[in-house]
PDB file of C-alpha atoms in Angstrom:
ATOM      1  CA  MET O  12       0.000   0.000   0.000  1.00 78.00           C
ATOM      2  CA  PRO O  13       1.440   3.433  -0.924  1.00 93.00           C
ATOM      3  CA  ARG O  14       2.548   5.525   2.029  1.00 96.00           C
ATOM      4  CA  ILE O  15       1.195   8.971   2.941  1.00 98.00           C
ATOM      5  CA  ARG O  16       3.412  11.702   4.355  1.00 98.00           C
ATOM      6  CA  VAL O  17       2.100  14.618   6.400  1.00 98.00           C
ATOM      7  CA  HIS O  18       4.651  17.380   6.891  1.00 98.00           C
ATOM      8  CA  VAL O  19       3.911  19.678   9.830  1.00 98.00           C
ATOM      9  CA  LEU O  20       5.081  23.205   8.973  1.00 98.00           C
ATOM     10  CA  HIS O  21       5.149  26.156  11.341  1.00 98.00           C
ATOM     11  CA  CYS O  22       4.324  29.259   9.321  1.00 98.00           C
ATOM     12  CA  GLY O  23       4.800  31.978  11.905  1.00 97.00           C
ATOM     13  CA  ARG O  24       3.633  32.444  15.483  1.00 97.00           C
ATOM     14  CA  ILE O  25       0.783  34.263  17.188  1.00 95.00           C
ATOM     15  CA  GLY O  26       0.985  35.987  20.566  1.00 93.00           C
ATOM     16  CA  VAL O  27      -2.228  35.851  22.587  1.00 89.00           C
ATOM     17  CA  ALA O  28      -3.522  36.242  26.115  1.00 82.00           C
ATOM     18  CA  PRO O  29      -2.981  33.081  28.197  1.00 81.00           C
ATOM     19  CA  ASP O  30      -6.738  32.550  28.518  1.00 75.00           C
ATOM     20  CA  LEU O  31      -7.477  32.607  24.799  1.00 75.00           C
ATOM     21  CA  PRO O  32      -6.638  29.094  23.520  1.00 74.00           C
ATOM     22  CA  ALA O  33      -9.149  27.253  25.717  1.00 68.00           C
ATOM     23  CA  SER O  34     -11.108  29.774  27.716  1.00 64.00           C
ATOM     24  CA  GLY O  35     -14.500  28.319  26.830  1.00 59.00           C
ATOM     25  CA  GLN O  36     -15.815  31.755  25.924  1.00 57.00           C
ATOM     26  CA  TRP O  37     -18.309  32.711  23.229  1.00 51.00           C
ATOM     27  CA  ARG O  38     -17.448  35.150  20.470  1.00 57.00           C
ATOM     28  CA  TRP O  39     -14.953  37.844  21.548  1.00 56.00           C
ATOM     29  CA  PRO O  40     -13.801  37.007  25.128  1.00 54.00           C
ATOM     30  CA  ALA O  41     -12.946  40.222  26.954  1.00 55.00           C
ATOM     31  CA  LYS O  42     -10.257  38.575  29.071  1.00 56.00           C
ATOM     32  CA  ALA O  43      -8.428  37.619  25.885  1.00 60.00           C
ATOM     33  CA  ASP O  44      -8.122  41.236  24.689  1.00 61.00           C
ATOM     34  CA  ALA O  45      -4.447  41.648  23.782  1.00 58.00           C
ATOM     35  CA  ARG O  46      -4.594  45.309  24.755  1.00 60.00           C
ATOM     36  CA  ARG O  47      -5.115  44.234  28.358  1.00 61.00           C
ATOM     37  CA  THR O  48      -2.257  41.749  28.282  1.00 64.00           C
ATOM     38  CA  LYS O  49       1.287  42.876  28.969  1.00 66.00           C
ATOM     39  CA  ALA O  50       3.737  41.915  26.261  1.00 65.00           C
ATOM     40  CA  ASP O  51       5.700  39.617  28.572  1.00 73.00           C
ATOM     41  CA  ALA O  52       2.502  37.854  29.652  1.00 79.00           C
ATOM     42  CA  ARG O  53       1.462  36.752  26.173  1.00 86.00           C
ATOM     43  CA  ILE O  54       1.919  33.168  25.155  1.00 91.00           C
ATOM     44  CA  TRP O  55       3.322  32.494  21.696  1.00 95.00           C
ATOM     45  CA  LEU O  56       1.823  29.659  19.710  1.00 96.00           C
ATOM     46  CA  PRO O  57       2.786  28.137  16.369  1.00 98.00           C
ATOM     47  CA  VAL O  58       0.689  28.680  13.255  1.00 98.00           C
ATOM     48  CA  SER O  59       0.624  25.325  11.518  1.00 98.00           C
ATOM     49  CA  ALA O  60       0.090  24.337   7.926  1.00 98.00           C
ATOM     50  CA  TYR O  61       0.302  20.785   6.617  1.00 98.00           C
ATOM     51  CA  LEU O  62       1.884  19.617   3.389  1.00 98.00           C
ATOM     52  CA  VAL O  63       0.462  16.216   2.458  1.00 98.00           C
ATOM     53  CA  GLU O  64       2.039  13.815  -0.023  1.00 98.00           C
ATOM     54  CA  HIS O  65      -0.823  11.537  -1.000  1.00 98.00           C
ATOM     55  CA  PRO O  66      -0.984   8.927  -3.779  1.00 97.00           C
ATOM     56  CA  LYS O  67      -3.736  11.010  -5.414  1.00 97.00           C
ATOM     57  CA  GLY O  68      -1.951  14.346  -5.211  1.00 98.00           C
ATOM     58  CA  LEU O  69       0.106  16.909  -3.331  1.00 98.00           C
ATOM     59  CA  PHE O  70      -1.898  19.295  -1.183  1.00 98.00           C
ATOM     60  CA  LEU O  71      -1.744  21.827   1.632  1.00 98.00           C
ATOM     61  CA  VAL O  72      -4.117  22.179   4.528  1.00 98.00           C
ATOM     62  CA  ASP O  73      -4.068  25.879   5.487  1.00 98.00           C
ATOM     63  CA  ALA O  74      -1.386  28.366   4.520  1.00 98.00           C
ATOM     64  CA  GLY O  75      -0.389  30.122   7.723  1.00 97.00           C
ATOM     65  CA  LEU O  76       0.989  33.655   7.793  1.00 97.00           C
ATOM     66  CA  PRO O  77       2.777  35.298   4.847  1.00 97.00           C
ATOM     67  CA  ARG O  78       6.002  37.249   4.795  1.00 97.00           C
ATOM     68  CA  THR O  79       4.125  40.536   4.400  1.00 96.00           C
ATOM     69  CA  VAL O  80       2.786  40.348   7.971  1.00 96.00           C
ATOM     70  CA  SER O  81       6.355  40.447   9.274  1.00 96.00           C
ATOM     71  CA  PRO O  82       8.541  41.925   6.507  1.00 97.00           C
ATOM     72  CA  THR O  83      11.810  41.861   8.462  1.00 96.00           C
ATOM     73  CA  GLY O  84      11.128  38.733  10.497  1.00 96.00           C
ATOM     74  CA  VAL O  85      10.085  40.580  13.658  1.00 96.00           C
ATOM     75  CA  GLU O  86       6.735  41.804  14.964  1.00 94.00           C
ATOM     76  CA  ASP O  87       5.546  44.751  12.885  1.00 95.00           C
ATOM     77  CA  ARG O  88       2.489  46.571  14.218  1.00 94.00           C
ATOM     78  CA  ALA O  89       1.910  48.639  11.087  1.00 96.00           C
ATOM     79  CA  ALA O  90       2.061  45.590   8.822  1.00 95.00           C
ATOM     80  CA  GLN O  91      -0.417  43.685  11.000  1.00 94.00           C
ATOM     81  CA  LEU O  92      -2.909  46.538  11.135  1.00 93.00           C
ATOM     82  CA  ARG O  93      -2.608  47.028   7.395  1.00 91.00           C
ATOM     83  CA  MET O  94      -3.277  43.359   6.679  1.00 91.00           C
ATOM     84  CA  PHE O  95      -5.706  42.332   9.402  1.00 89.00           C
ATOM     85  CA  GLY O  96      -7.343  45.479  10.759  1.00 86.00           C
ATOM     86  CA  ARG O  97      -7.894  46.481  14.369  1.00 83.00           C
ATOM     87  CA  GLY O  98     -10.436  43.772  15.212  1.00 78.00           C
ATOM     88  CA  TRP O  99      -7.986  40.910  14.782  1.00 82.00           C
ATOM     89  CA  TYR O 100      -5.072  42.913  16.181  1.00 85.00           C
ATOM     90  CA  THR O 101      -7.114  43.402  19.361  1.00 80.00           C
ATOM     91  CA  LEU O 102      -6.730  39.691  20.088  1.00 82.00           C
ATOM     92  CA  VAL O 103      -3.685  38.483  18.206  1.00 89.00           C
ATOM     93  CA  ARG O 104      -0.107  39.569  17.535  1.00 92.00           C
ATOM     94  CA  SER O 105       1.736  37.902  14.664  1.00 96.00           C
ATOM     95  CA  VAL O 106       5.342  37.323  13.642  1.00 97.00           C
ATOM     96  CA  VAL O 107       6.985  35.241  10.907  1.00 98.00           C
ATOM     97  CA  ALA O 108      10.657  34.421  11.358  1.00 97.00           C
ATOM     98  CA  PRO O 109      12.941  34.370   8.302  1.00 97.00           C
ATOM     99  CA  GLY O 110      12.323  31.280   6.200  1.00 97.00           C
ATOM    100  CA  GLN O 111       9.020  30.441   7.932  1.00 98.00           C
ATOM    101  CA  SER O 112       6.379  31.719   5.527  1.00 98.00           C
ATOM    102  CA  ILE O 113       4.613  29.040   3.520  1.00 98.00           C
ATOM    103  CA  GLY O 114       6.109  30.290   0.249  1.00 98.00           C
ATOM    104  CA  GLU O 115       9.617  30.205   1.691  1.00 98.00           C
ATOM    105  CA  GLN O 116       9.171  26.711   3.110  1.00 98.00           C
ATOM    106  CA  LEU O 117       7.766  25.323  -0.117  1.00 98.00           C
ATOM    107  CA  ALA O 118      10.608  26.901  -2.093  1.00 98.00           C
ATOM    108  CA  ALA O 119      13.140  25.337   0.274  1.00 98.00           C
ATOM    109  CA  ARG O 120      11.632  21.949  -0.637  1.00 98.00           C
ATOM    110  CA  GLY O 121      11.738  22.711  -4.347  1.00 98.00           C
ATOM    111  CA  ILE O 122       7.948  22.998  -4.565  1.00 98.00           C
ATOM    112  CA  ARG O 123       6.288  25.712  -6.635  1.00 98.00           C
ATOM    113  CA  PRO O 124       2.664  26.762  -6.098  1.00 98.00           C
ATOM    114  CA  ARG O 125       1.723  25.218  -9.430  1.00 98.00           C
ATOM    115  CA  ASP O 126       2.993  21.857  -8.152  1.00 98.00           C
ATOM    116  CA  LEU O 127       0.193  21.804  -5.554  1.00 98.00           C
ATOM    117  CA  ASP O 128      -2.958  19.996  -6.602  1.00 98.00           C
ATOM    118  CA  TYR O 129      -4.994  21.582  -3.811  1.00 98.00           C
ATOM    119  CA  VAL O 130      -4.715  24.195  -1.098  1.00 98.00           C
ATOM    120  CA  LEU O 131      -7.487  23.534   1.428  1.00 98.00           C
ATOM    121  CA  PHE O 132      -8.491  26.230   3.903  1.00 98.00           C
ATOM    122  CA  SER O 133     -10.024  24.754   7.055  1.00 98.00           C
ATOM    123  CA  HIS O 134     -11.614  28.120   7.817  1.00 96.00           C
ATOM    124  CA  LEU O 135     -11.055  31.758   6.948  1.00 94.00           C
ATOM    125  CA  ASP O 136      -9.502  33.228  10.081  1.00 92.00           C
ATOM    126  CA  PRO O 137      -6.433  35.275   9.088  1.00 93.00           C
ATOM    127  CA  ASP O 138      -3.862  32.903  10.575  1.00 95.00           C
ATOM    128  CA  HIS O 139      -5.153  30.124   8.317  1.00 96.00           C
ATOM    129  CA  ILE O 140      -5.724  31.899   5.014  1.00 95.00           C
ATOM    130  CA  ALA O 141      -3.428  34.948   4.950  1.00 95.00           C
ATOM    131  CA  GLY O 142      -0.723  32.849   3.283  1.00 96.00           C
ATOM    132  CA  ILE O 143      -2.957  32.510   0.215  1.00 96.00           C
ATOM    133  CA  SER O 144      -0.888  35.242  -1.407  1.00 95.00           C
ATOM    134  CA  GLU O 145       2.100  32.880  -1.500  1.00 97.00           C
ATOM    135  CA  VAL O 146       0.317  29.845  -2.930  1.00 98.00           C
ATOM    136  CA  ARG O 147      -1.721  31.372  -5.740  1.00 96.00           C
ATOM    137  CA  GLY O 148      -0.964  29.349  -8.816  1.00 96.00           C
ATOM    138  CA  ALA O 149      -1.936  26.077  -7.147  1.00 98.00           C
ATOM    139  CA  LYS O 150      -4.288  24.030  -9.313  1.00 98.00           C
ATOM    140  CA  ARG O 151      -7.234  24.474  -6.941  1.00 98.00           C
ATOM    141  CA  LEU O 152      -7.824  26.498  -3.774  1.00 98.00           C
ATOM    142  CA  LEU O 153     -10.839  25.301  -1.771  1.00 98.00           C
ATOM    143  CA  ALA O 154     -12.835  26.470   1.256  1.00 97.00           C
ATOM    144  CA  PRO O 155     -16.198  25.360   2.669  1.00 98.00           C
ATOM    145  CA  GLU O 156     -19.276  27.139   1.300  1.00 97.00           C
ATOM    146  CA  GLU O 157     -20.655  27.703   4.830  1.00 94.00           C
ATOM    147  CA  GLU O 158     -17.415  29.368   5.864  1.00 94.00           C
ATOM    148  CA  TYR O 159     -17.412  31.645   2.836  1.00 93.00           C
ATOM    149  CA  PHE O 160     -21.074  32.570   3.418  1.00 92.00           C
ATOM    150  CA  TRP O 161     -20.478  33.719   6.979  1.00 87.00           C
ATOM    151  CA  SER O 162     -17.163  35.417   6.166  1.00 85.00           C
ATOM    152  CA  CYS O 163     -19.133  37.825   3.985  1.00 83.00           C
ATOM    153  CA  ARG O 164     -21.504  38.676   6.851  1.00 77.00           C
ATOM    154  CA  VAL O 165     -19.558  38.679  10.135  1.00 68.00           C
ATOM    155  CA  ASN O 166     -17.602  41.927  10.005  1.00 63.00           C
ATOM    156  CA  LEU O 167     -15.453  41.870  13.132  1.00 64.00           C
ATOM    157  CA  ARG O 168     -13.970  38.408  12.709  1.00 70.00           C
ATOM    158  CA  TYR O 169     -13.330  38.524   8.967  1.00 75.00           C
ATOM    159  CA  THR O 170     -12.019  42.040   8.408  1.00 71.00           C
ATOM    160  CA  SER O 171      -8.994  40.481   6.696  1.00 72.00           C
ATOM    161  CA  ARG O 172     -11.191  39.129   3.889  1.00 82.00           C
ATOM    162  CA  ARG O 173      -9.893  41.974   1.763  1.00 82.00           C
ATOM    163  CA  LEU O 174      -6.759  39.827   1.404  1.00 84.00           C
ATOM    164  CA  TRP O 175      -8.652  37.299  -0.716  1.00 87.00           C
ATOM    165  CA  ILE O 176     -12.153  38.541  -1.555  1.00 86.00           C
ATOM    166  CA  ASP O 177     -11.217  39.864  -5.026  1.00 86.00           C
ATOM    167  CA  GLU O 178     -10.050  36.365  -5.982  1.00 90.00           C
ATOM    168  CA  PRO O 179     -11.622  34.015  -3.435  1.00 92.00           C
ATOM    169  CA  PRO O 180     -10.981  30.283  -3.223  1.00 95.00           C
ATOM    170  CA  GLU O 181     -13.436  27.906  -4.818  1.00 97.00           C
ATOM    171  CA  ARG O 182     -16.129  26.647  -2.483  1.00 97.00           C
ATOM    172  CA  PHE O 183     -17.219  23.097  -1.827  1.00 98.00           C
ATOM    173  CA  TRP O 184     -20.407  21.762  -0.245  1.00 98.00           C
ATOM    174  CA  TYR O 185     -20.384  19.252   2.566  1.00 98.00           C
ATOM    175  CA  ARG O 186     -22.383  16.083   1.918  1.00 98.00           C
ATOM    176  CA  VAL O 187     -24.611  14.380   4.480  1.00 98.00           C
ATOM    177  CA  ASN O 188     -23.151  11.049   5.648  1.00 97.00           C
ATOM    178  CA  HIS O 189     -22.179   9.246   8.851  1.00 96.00           C
ATOM    179  CA  ILE O 190     -18.859  11.051   9.397  1.00 98.00           C
ATOM    180  CA  GLY O 191     -18.149  13.604  12.099  1.00 98.00           C
ATOM    181  CA  PRO O 192     -20.144  15.523  14.723  1.00 98.00           C
ATOM    182  CA  GLU O 193     -22.403  17.125  12.098  1.00 98.00           C
ATOM    183  CA  SER O 194     -22.689  13.941   9.986  1.00 98.00           C
ATOM    184  CA  ARG O 195     -21.314  15.880   7.036  1.00 98.00           C
ATOM    185  CA  SER O 196     -18.024  15.877   5.155  1.00 98.00           C
ATOM    186  CA  TYR O 197     -16.476  16.410   1.743  1.00 98.00           C
ATOM    187  CA  ASP O 198     -14.701  13.438   0.168  1.00 98.00           C
ATOM    188  CA  LEU O 199     -11.771  15.148  -1.561  1.00 98.00           C
ATOM    189  CA  PHE O 200     -10.736  12.346  -3.935  1.00 98.00           C
ATOM    190  CA  GLY O 201     -13.968  10.347  -3.943  1.00 97.00           C
ATOM    191  CA  ASP O 202     -12.287   7.292  -2.426  1.00 97.00           C
ATOM    192  CA  ASP O 203     -12.752   7.834   1.348  1.00 97.00           C
ATOM    193  CA  SER O 204      -9.038   8.513   1.827  1.00 98.00           C
ATOM    194  CA  VAL O 205      -9.389  12.243   2.623  1.00 98.00           C
ATOM    195  CA  HIS O 206     -12.528  13.615   4.238  1.00 98.00           C
ATOM    196  CA  LEU O 207     -12.924  17.273   5.135  1.00 98.00           C
ATOM    197  CA  VAL O 208     -15.157  16.791   8.167  1.00 98.00           C
ATOM    198  CA  HIS O 209     -17.508  19.590   9.200  1.00 98.00           C
ATOM    199  CA  ILE O 210     -16.699  20.620  12.806  1.00 98.00           C
ATOM    200  CA  ALA O 211     -18.759  23.747  13.410  1.00 96.00           C
ATOM    201  CA  GLY O 212     -18.389  25.788  16.583  1.00 93.00           C
ATOM    202  CA  HIS O 213     -15.195  27.792  16.450  1.00 92.00           C
ATOM    203  CA  THR O 214     -16.560  29.033  13.131  1.00 92.00           C
ATOM    204  CA  GLU O 215     -19.704  27.969  11.304  1.00 93.00           C
ATOM    205  CA  GLY O 216     -17.992  26.198   8.413  1.00 96.00           C
ATOM    206  CA  MET O 217     -14.653  24.868   9.692  1.00 97.00           C
ATOM    207  CA  PHE O 218     -13.405  21.381   8.821  1.00 98.00           C
ATOM    208  CA  ALA O 219     -10.989  18.872  10.273  1.00 98.00           C
ATOM    209  CA  ALA O 220      -9.018  16.866   7.708  1.00 98.00           C
ATOM    210  CA  LEU O 221      -9.328  13.112   8.200  1.00 98.00           C
ATOM    211  CA  ILE O 222      -6.564  11.456   6.164  1.00 98.00           C
ATOM    212  CA  ARG O 223      -6.826   7.692   5.939  1.00 98.00           C
ATOM    213  CA  ASN O 224      -4.494   4.987   4.726  1.00 98.00           C
ATOM    214  CA  GLY O 225      -6.201   1.633   5.153  1.00 96.00           C
ATOM    215  CA  GLU O 226      -7.358   1.318   8.759  1.00 96.00           C
ATOM    216  CA  ARG O 227      -5.008   4.016  10.082  1.00 98.00           C
ATOM    217  CA  TYR O 228      -5.482   7.756   9.928  1.00 98.00           C
ATOM    218  CA  VAL O 229      -4.170  11.206  10.823  1.00 98.00           C
ATOM    219  CA  LEU O 230      -6.586  13.872  12.029  1.00 98.00           C
ATOM    220  CA  LEU O 231      -5.847  17.567  11.459  1.00 98.00           C
ATOM    221  CA  ASN O 232      -8.134  19.402  13.856  1.00 98.00           C
ATOM    222  CA  ALA O 233      -7.640  23.023  12.761  1.00 97.00           C
ATOM    223  CA  ASP O 234      -8.972  25.087  15.714  1.00 96.00           C
ATOM    224  CA  GLY O 235     -11.446  22.479  16.907  1.00 96.00           C
ATOM    225  CA  ALA O 236      -9.164  22.013  19.905  1.00 95.00           C
ATOM    226  CA  ALA O 237      -6.160  23.850  21.296  1.00 93.00           C
ATOM    227  CA  SER O 238      -4.235  20.709  22.298  1.00 94.00           C
ATOM    228  CA  PRO O 239      -4.919  17.234  23.730  1.00 96.00           C
ATOM    229  CA  ARG O 240      -5.635  18.972  27.015  1.00 92.00           C
ATOM    230  CA  SER O 241      -8.775  20.424  25.391  1.00 93.00           C
ATOM    231  CA  TRP O 242     -10.449  17.055  24.855  1.00 94.00           C
ATOM    232  CA  ALA O 243      -9.067  15.626  28.089  1.00 94.00           C
ATOM    233  CA  GLU O 244     -10.692  18.466  30.059  1.00 91.00           C
ATOM    234  CA  GLY O 245     -13.633  19.123  27.735  1.00 91.00           C
ATOM    235  CA  THR O 246     -12.688  22.782  27.260  1.00 88.00           C
ATOM    236  CA  VAL O 247     -13.734  24.287  23.931  1.00 87.00           C
ATOM    237  CA  PRO O 248     -11.613  26.848  22.046  1.00 80.00           C
ATOM    238  CA  GLY O 249     -11.568  30.405  23.368  1.00 74.00           C
ATOM    239  CA  ILE O 250     -13.510  31.981  20.502  1.00 80.00           C
ATOM    240  CA  CYS O 251     -16.689  30.231  19.418  1.00 83.00           C
ATOM    241  CA  GLU O 252     -19.526  31.202  17.144  1.00 85.00           C
ATOM    242  CA  ASN O 253     -21.527  28.388  18.732  1.00 88.00           C
ATOM    243  CA  SER O 254     -20.268  26.863  21.975  1.00 87.00           C
ATOM    244  CA  VAL O 255     -22.735  23.931  21.902  1.00 91.00           C
ATOM    245  CA  ARG O 256     -21.576  22.810  18.464  1.00 94.00           C
ATOM    246  CA  ALA O 257     -17.954  23.449  19.462  1.00 94.00           C
ATOM    247  CA  LYS O 258     -18.340  21.062  22.413  1.00 94.00           C
ATOM    248  CA  LYS O 259     -19.927  18.464  20.137  1.00 97.00           C
ATOM    249  CA  ALA O 260     -16.984  18.805  17.744  1.00 97.00           C
ATOM    250  CA  LEU O 261     -14.492  18.576  20.597  1.00 96.00           C
ATOM    251  CA  ASP O 262     -16.094  15.376  21.895  1.00 97.00           C
ATOM    252  CA  TRP O 263     -15.818  13.854  18.409  1.00 98.00           C
ATOM    253  CA  ILE O 264     -12.167  14.920  18.127  1.00 98.00           C
ATOM    254  CA  GLY O 265     -11.433  13.357  21.510  1.00 98.00           C
ATOM    255  CA  SER O 266     -13.113  10.091  20.554  1.00 98.00           C
ATOM    256  CA  MET O 267     -11.239   9.901  17.247  1.00 98.00           C
ATOM    257  CA  SER O 268      -7.932  10.817  18.904  1.00 98.00           C
ATOM    258  CA  ARG O 269      -8.209   8.033  21.473  1.00 98.00           C
ATOM    259  CA  ASP O 270      -8.833   5.415  18.782  1.00 98.00           C
ATOM    260  CA  PRO O 271      -5.786   3.083  18.471  1.00 98.00           C
ATOM    261  CA  ALA O 272      -6.033   3.511  14.681  1.00 98.00           C
ATOM    262  CA  CYS O 273      -5.213   7.230  15.056  1.00 98.00           C
ATOM    263  CA  VAL O 274      -1.564   7.787  14.141  1.00 98.00           C
ATOM    264  CA  ALA O 275      -1.636  11.460  15.121  1.00 98.00           C
ATOM    265  CA  SER O 276      -4.229  14.072  16.108  1.00 98.00           C
ATOM    266  CA  LEU O 277      -2.837  17.540  15.506  1.00 98.00           C
ATOM    267  CA  CYS O 278      -4.097  20.988  16.505  1.00 98.00           C
ATOM    268  CA  SER O 279      -3.044  24.084  14.598  1.00 97.00           C
ATOM    269  CA  HIS O 280      -1.664  25.989  17.585  1.00 97.00           C
ATOM    270  CA  ASP O 281      -0.391  23.243  19.878  1.00 97.00           C
ATOM    271  CA  PRO O 282       2.978  24.439  21.260  1.00 96.00           C
ATOM    272  CA  ASP O 283       4.029  20.860  21.991  1.00 97.00           C
ATOM    273  CA  ILE O 284       3.938  19.823  18.316  1.00 97.00           C
ATOM    274  CA  ALA O 285       7.242  20.464  16.561  1.00 98.00           C
ATOM    275  CA  PRO O 286       7.727  20.579  12.785  1.00 98.00           C
ATOM    276  CA  GLN O 287       7.985  16.971  11.689  1.00 98.00           C
ATOM    277  CA  THR O 288       7.014  14.422   9.080  1.00 98.00           C
ATOM    278  CA  ILE O 289       4.446  11.736   9.862  1.00 98.00           C
ATOM    279  CA  GLU O 290       4.523   8.765   7.511  1.00 98.00           C
ATOM    280  CA  PHE O 291       1.942   6.031   7.647  1.00 97.00           C
TER     281      PHE O 291
END
């Protein structure tokens, strides 16, 4: 059976209030306001993207932060405000070290955007889609229809949509089935090997990528959980559009992660996950 490789890439870091990753709050938690958090009290978390070598194609899940958010490799307030607006900057600080942007990491591997069969955006928060500027030229860029719908209507969260709205990614529709907390997913290749599983809560349209090879699988949870501690303690992510659905998604993630067939269950901002390659 052909092997699948999942490369964990860290495409920048975000600095947030300590309570943000798993505060169990709804919408914009006041205690996570970065303006109320001293610089030395912030915690810095990785921004992950995943390069997947699959028998059916080469694809990315999320694109992280681009070089333009941190032109000289250090935190740049003006660049962040210009790209993301004040709403996002209220909660999140961003920095991309030299060589860490998705374009730079792909180039270091000899991969051009046009070599990518897909770039899949789990949801449209800035730290997941801002790197779109460095992967345009990929054969297909995809995001969930539900996520796109709400990104055009929720002003505070998606102020950075100006980065992509003039040339948005294609949208796909979830299909009703037996997979995931919402019983809906999108079968990327039509062979059950990659399902983009609807895990609403953190946002309305977000997916987790379930990548299967035979009986074994890797689960990429996006922001459905902050770390394994989230499902161990039952604490949903700090910003939720719907906390009930977020808890339902978290319970599903926990169940899948405890399955012996699960090779790895990865969260986008888990500080304990280092860049690595998972082969299975």
